[in-house]
Short mmCIF file of C-alpha atoms in Angstrom, two decimals:
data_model
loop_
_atom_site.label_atom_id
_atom_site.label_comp_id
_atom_site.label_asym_id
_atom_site.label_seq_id
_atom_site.Cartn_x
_atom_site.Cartn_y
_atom_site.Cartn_z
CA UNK A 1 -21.91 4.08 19.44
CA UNK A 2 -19.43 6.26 18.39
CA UNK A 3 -15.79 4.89 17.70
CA UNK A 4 -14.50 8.36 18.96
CA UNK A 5 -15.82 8.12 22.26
CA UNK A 6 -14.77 3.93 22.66
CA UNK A 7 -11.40 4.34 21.95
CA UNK A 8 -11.08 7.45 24.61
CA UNK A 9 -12.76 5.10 27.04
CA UNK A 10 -10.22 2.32 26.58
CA UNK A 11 -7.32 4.37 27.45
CA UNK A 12 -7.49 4.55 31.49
CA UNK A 13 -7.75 0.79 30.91
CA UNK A 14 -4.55 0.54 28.31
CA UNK A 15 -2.88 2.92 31.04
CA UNK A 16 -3.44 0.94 34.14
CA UNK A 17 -2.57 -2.29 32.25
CA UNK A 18 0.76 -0.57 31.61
CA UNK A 19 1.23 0.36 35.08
CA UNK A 20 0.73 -2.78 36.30
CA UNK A 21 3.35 -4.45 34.03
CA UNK A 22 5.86 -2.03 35.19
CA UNK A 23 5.21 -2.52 38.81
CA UNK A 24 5.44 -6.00 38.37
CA UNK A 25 8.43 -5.91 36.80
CA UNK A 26 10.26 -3.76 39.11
CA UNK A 27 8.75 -4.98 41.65
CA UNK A 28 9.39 -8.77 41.57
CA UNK A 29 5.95 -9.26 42.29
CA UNK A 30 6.21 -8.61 45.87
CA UNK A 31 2.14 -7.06 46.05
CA UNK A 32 0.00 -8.88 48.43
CA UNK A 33 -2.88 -11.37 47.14
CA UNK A 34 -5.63 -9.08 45.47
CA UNK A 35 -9.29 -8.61 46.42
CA UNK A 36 -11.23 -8.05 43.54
CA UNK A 37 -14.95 -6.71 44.14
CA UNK A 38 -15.72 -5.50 40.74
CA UNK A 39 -17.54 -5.43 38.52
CA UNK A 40 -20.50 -6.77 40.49
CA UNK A 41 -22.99 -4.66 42.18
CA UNK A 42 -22.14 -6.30 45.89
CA UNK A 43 -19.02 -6.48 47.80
CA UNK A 44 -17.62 -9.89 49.15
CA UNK A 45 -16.25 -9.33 52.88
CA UNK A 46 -12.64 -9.52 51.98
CA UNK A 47 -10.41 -6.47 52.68
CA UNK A 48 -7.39 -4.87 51.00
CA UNK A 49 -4.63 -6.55 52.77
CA UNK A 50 -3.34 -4.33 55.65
CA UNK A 51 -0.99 -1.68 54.53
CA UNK A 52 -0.67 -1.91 50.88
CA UNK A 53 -2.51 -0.27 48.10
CA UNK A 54 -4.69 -1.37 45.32
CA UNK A 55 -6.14 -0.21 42.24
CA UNK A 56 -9.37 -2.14 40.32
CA UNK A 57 -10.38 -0.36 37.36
CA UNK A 58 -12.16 -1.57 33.96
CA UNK A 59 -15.01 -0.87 30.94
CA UNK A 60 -18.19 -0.97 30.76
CA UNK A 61 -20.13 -1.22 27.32
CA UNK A 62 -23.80 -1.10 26.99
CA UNK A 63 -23.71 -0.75 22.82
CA UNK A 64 -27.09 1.12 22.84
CA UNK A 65 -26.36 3.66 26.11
CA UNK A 66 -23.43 3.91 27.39
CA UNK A 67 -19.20 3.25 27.90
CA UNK A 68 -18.27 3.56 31.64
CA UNK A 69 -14.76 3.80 33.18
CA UNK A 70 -14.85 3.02 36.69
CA UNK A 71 -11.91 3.09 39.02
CA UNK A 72 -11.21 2.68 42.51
CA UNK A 73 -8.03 2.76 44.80
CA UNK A 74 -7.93 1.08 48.07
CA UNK A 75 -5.89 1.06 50.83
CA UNK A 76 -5.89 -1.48 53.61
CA UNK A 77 -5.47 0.49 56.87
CA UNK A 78 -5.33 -3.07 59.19
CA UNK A 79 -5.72 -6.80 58.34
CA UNK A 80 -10.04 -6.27 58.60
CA UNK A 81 -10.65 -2.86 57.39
CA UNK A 82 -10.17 -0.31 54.21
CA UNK A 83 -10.37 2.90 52.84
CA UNK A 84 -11.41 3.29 49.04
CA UNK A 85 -11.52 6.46 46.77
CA UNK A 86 -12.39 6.67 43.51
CA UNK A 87 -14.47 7.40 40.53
CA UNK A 88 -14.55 7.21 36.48
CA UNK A 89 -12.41 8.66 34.56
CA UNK A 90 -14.51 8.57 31.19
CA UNK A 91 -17.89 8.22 30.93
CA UNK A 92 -20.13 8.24 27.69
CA UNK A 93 -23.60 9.10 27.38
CA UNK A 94 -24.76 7.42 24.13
CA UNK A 95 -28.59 9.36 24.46
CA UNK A 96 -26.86 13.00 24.29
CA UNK A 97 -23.37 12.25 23.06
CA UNK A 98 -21.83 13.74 25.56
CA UNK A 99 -18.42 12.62 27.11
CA UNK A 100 -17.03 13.42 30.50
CA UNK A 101 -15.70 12.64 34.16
CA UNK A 102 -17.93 10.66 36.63
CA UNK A 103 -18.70 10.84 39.98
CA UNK A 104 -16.15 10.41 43.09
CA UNK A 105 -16.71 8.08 45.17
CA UNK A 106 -15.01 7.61 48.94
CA UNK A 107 -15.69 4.97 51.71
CA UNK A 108 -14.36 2.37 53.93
CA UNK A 109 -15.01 -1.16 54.78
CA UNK A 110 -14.85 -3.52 57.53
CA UNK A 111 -14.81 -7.55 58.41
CA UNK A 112 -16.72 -7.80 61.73
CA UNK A 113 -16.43 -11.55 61.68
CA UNK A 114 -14.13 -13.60 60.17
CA UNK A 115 -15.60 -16.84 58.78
CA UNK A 116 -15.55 -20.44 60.67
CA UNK A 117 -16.78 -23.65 60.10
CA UNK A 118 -20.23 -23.09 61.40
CA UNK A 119 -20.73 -19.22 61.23
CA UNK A 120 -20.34 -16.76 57.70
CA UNK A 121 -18.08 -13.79 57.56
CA UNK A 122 -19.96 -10.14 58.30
CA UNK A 123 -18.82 -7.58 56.70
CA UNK A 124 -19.95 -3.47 56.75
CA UNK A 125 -19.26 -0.72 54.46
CA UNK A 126 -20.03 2.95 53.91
CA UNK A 127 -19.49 5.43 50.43
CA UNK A 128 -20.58 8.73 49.32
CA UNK A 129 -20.93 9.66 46.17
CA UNK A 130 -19.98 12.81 45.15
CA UNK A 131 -21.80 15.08 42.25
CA UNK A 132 -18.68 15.77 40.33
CA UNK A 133 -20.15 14.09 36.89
CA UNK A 134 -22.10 17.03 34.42
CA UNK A 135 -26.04 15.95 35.14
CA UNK A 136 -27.24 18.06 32.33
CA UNK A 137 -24.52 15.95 29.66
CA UNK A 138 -26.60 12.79 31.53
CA UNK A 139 -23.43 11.51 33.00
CA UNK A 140 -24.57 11.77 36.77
CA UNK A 141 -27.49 12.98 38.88
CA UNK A 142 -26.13 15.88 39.94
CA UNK A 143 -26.84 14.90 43.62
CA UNK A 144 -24.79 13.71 46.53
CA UNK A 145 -25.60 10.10 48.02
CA UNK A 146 -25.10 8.18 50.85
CA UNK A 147 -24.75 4.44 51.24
CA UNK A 148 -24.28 1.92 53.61
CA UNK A 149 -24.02 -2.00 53.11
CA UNK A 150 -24.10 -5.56 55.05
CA UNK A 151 -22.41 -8.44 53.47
CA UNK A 152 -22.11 -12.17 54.73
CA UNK A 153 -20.05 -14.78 53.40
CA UNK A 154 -19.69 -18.19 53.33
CA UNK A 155 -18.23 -20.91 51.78
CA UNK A 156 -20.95 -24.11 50.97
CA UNK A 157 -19.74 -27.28 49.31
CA UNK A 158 -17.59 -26.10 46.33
CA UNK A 159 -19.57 -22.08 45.82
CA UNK A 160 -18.44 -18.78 47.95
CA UNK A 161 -21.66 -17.76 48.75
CA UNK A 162 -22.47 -13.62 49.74
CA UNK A 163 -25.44 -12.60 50.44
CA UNK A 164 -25.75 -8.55 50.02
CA UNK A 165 -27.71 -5.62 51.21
CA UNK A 166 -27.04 -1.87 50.67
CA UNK A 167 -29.33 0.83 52.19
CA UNK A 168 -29.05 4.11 50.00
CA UNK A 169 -29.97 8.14 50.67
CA UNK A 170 -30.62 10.00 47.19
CA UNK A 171 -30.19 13.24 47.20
CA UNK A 172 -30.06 16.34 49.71
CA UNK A 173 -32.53 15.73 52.82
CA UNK A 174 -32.70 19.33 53.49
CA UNK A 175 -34.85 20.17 50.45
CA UNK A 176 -37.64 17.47 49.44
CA UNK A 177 -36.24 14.69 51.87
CA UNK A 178 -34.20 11.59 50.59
CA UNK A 179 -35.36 9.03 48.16
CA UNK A 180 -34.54 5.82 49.68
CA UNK A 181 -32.90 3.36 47.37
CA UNK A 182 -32.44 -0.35 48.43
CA UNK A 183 -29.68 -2.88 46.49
CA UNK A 184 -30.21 -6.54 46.89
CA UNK A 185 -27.70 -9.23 45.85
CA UNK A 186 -27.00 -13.07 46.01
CA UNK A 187 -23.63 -14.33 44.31
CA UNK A 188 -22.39 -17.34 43.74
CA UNK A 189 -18.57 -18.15 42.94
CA UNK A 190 -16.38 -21.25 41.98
CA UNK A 191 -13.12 -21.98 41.51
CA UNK A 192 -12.64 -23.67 37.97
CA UNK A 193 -8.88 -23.95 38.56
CA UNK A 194 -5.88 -22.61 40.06
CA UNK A 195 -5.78 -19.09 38.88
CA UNK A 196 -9.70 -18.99 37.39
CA UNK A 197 -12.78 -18.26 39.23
CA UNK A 198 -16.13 -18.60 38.04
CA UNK A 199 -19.08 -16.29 39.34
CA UNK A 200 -22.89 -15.31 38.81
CA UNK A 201 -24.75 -12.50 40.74
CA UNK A 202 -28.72 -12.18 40.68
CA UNK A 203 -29.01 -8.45 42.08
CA UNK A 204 -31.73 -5.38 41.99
CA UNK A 205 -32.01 -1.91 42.58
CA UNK A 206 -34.98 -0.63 43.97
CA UNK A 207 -36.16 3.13 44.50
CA UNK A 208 -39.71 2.98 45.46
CA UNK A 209 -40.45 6.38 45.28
CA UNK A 210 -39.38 7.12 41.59
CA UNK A 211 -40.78 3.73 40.82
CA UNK A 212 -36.96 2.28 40.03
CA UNK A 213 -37.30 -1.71 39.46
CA UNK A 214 -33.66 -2.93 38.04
CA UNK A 215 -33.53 -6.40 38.54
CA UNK A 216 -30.22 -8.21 36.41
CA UNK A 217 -27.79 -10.59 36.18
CA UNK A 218 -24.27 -10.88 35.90
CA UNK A 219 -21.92 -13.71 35.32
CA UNK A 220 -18.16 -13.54 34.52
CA UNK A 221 -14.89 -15.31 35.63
CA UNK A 222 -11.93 -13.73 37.48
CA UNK A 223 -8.31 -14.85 35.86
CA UNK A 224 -5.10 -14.32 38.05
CA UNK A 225 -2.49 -12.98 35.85
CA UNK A 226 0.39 -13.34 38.84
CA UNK A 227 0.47 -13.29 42.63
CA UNK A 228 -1.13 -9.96 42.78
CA UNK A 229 -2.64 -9.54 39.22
CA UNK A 230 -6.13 -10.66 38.96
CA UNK A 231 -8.23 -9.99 35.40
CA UNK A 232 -11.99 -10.44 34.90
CA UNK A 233 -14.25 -10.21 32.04
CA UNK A 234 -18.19 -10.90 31.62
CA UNK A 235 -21.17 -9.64 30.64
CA UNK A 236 -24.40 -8.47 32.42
CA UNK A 237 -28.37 -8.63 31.06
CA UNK A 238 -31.23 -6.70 32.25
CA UNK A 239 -34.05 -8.87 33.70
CA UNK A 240 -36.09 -6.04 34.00
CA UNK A 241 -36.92 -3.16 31.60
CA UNK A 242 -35.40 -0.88 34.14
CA UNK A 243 -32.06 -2.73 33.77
CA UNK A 244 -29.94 -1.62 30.54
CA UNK A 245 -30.09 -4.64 28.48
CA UNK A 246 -26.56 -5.84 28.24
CA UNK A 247 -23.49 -4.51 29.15
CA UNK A 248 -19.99 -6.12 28.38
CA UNK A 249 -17.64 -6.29 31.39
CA UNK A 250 -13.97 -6.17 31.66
CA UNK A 251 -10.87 -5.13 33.64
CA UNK A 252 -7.83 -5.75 36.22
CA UNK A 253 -7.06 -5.75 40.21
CA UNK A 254 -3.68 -5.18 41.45
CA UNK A 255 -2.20 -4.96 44.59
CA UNK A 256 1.06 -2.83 44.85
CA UNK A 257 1.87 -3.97 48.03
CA UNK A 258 3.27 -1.78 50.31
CA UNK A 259 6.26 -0.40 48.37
CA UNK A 260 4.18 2.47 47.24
CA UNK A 261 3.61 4.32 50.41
CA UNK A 262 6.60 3.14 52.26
CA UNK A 263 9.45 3.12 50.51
CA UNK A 264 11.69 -0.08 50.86
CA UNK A 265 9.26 -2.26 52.39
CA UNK A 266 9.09 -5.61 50.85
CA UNK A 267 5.32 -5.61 50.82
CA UNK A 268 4.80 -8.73 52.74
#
């Protein structure tokens, strides 16, 4: 790992810690409740509240492969529905040394059902990745995909329960066809206390026809830093020797509110 290439992956982190900090301070915390989804491989069914913004953003470390920057900005267009955009910043490729921007990433989301006593919450969701990341540096594929996702939710004693399924298309079908890519998940979350939650996600990645068996686990707590500050940290292992072995995990959600985008409104 070179100390070069970590300490130009921390910035975007260092900046949107900053940012956040100064909203919050002007700001009088007036953003809406966050809804974290990273840095798990599902989505929960919960939504960017309706008409405010919010950025999620953090690091990934794999010591032996790789640093990763992911970001993402989403905007809730009604109380059940959002749009995201975004990408990484910084990405490191350990293997070839190389350092670089990701792929973009754009999608929405939407809660079909919202949970009750007897029934879960249903949620869909769709995203396109975009080949903007170098694929010769190793830092993407070099190919646009297509995803789309089913998520149900459900809360069971004391654990948030989602259960997660994401249908992927690899690649341009005009050429050789699609590879087919399927993304299984089952996550479990607690609440510890007031401000922590506790969570662990079994999940796998499977591309049958480039023989692609990731199976791993991730586990990791969620702290909220204010009303609409939430930070997270953990760590995820490989189960399989598809998976990377272990990668640490860490970042921040925070909802601007609406202030952003319209200016004067309280947010609420």
């Amino acid at each position: 790992m070179k100390l070069h290439a970590s300490a130009f992956a921390l910035v975007p982190l260092l900046a949107l810690l900053g940012a956040c900090a100064s909203t919050g301070g002007q700001g009088g915390g007036q953003g809406s409740a966050p809804t974290p989804q990273r840095p798990r491989l599902s989505h929960n069914t919960q939504t960017t509240a309706a008409q405010t913004l919010e950025l999620e953003g953090g690091v990934e470390v794999d010591p032996d492969d790789f640093i990763d920057t992911p970001m993402l900005l989403k905007y809730g267009i009604t109380a059940q529905t959002e749009f995201v955009f975004g990408g990484s910043p910084v990405r490191h490729n350990d293997a070839t040394d190389d350092t670089g921007l990701g792929d973009v990433v754009l999608g929405a989301r939407h809660r079909l059902v919202n949970e009750t006593a007897n029934d879960p919450a249903i949620a869909i969701a769709t995203l396109i990745k975009l080949p903007t990341a170098d694929a010769g540096d190793g830092l993407g594929t070099g190919e646009t995909d297509v995803f789309f996702s089913l998520a149900a939710e459900k809360k069971i004693e004391d654990v948030q329960a989602v259960a997660f399924y994401r249908m992927g298309f690899l690649g341009s079908p005009v050429a050789d066809g699609n590879d087919v890519r399927h993304d299984l998940a089952a996550v479990g979350t607690v609440a510890l206390a007031q401000n922590l939650d506790v969570y662990g996600e079994l999940a796998g990645i499977f591309v049958p026809e480039n023989d692609i068996d990731s199976i791993f686990a991730t586990f990791g707590g969620n702290f909220e830093l204010g009303p609409s500050t939430v930070f997270d940290a953990g760590f995820r292992v490989g189960v399989t020797d598809d998976a990377p072995d272990f990668t640490f995990l860490f970042g921040i959600t925070h909802n601007f509110g609406a202030g952003l985008l319209t200016p004067g409104s309280s947010g609420k």
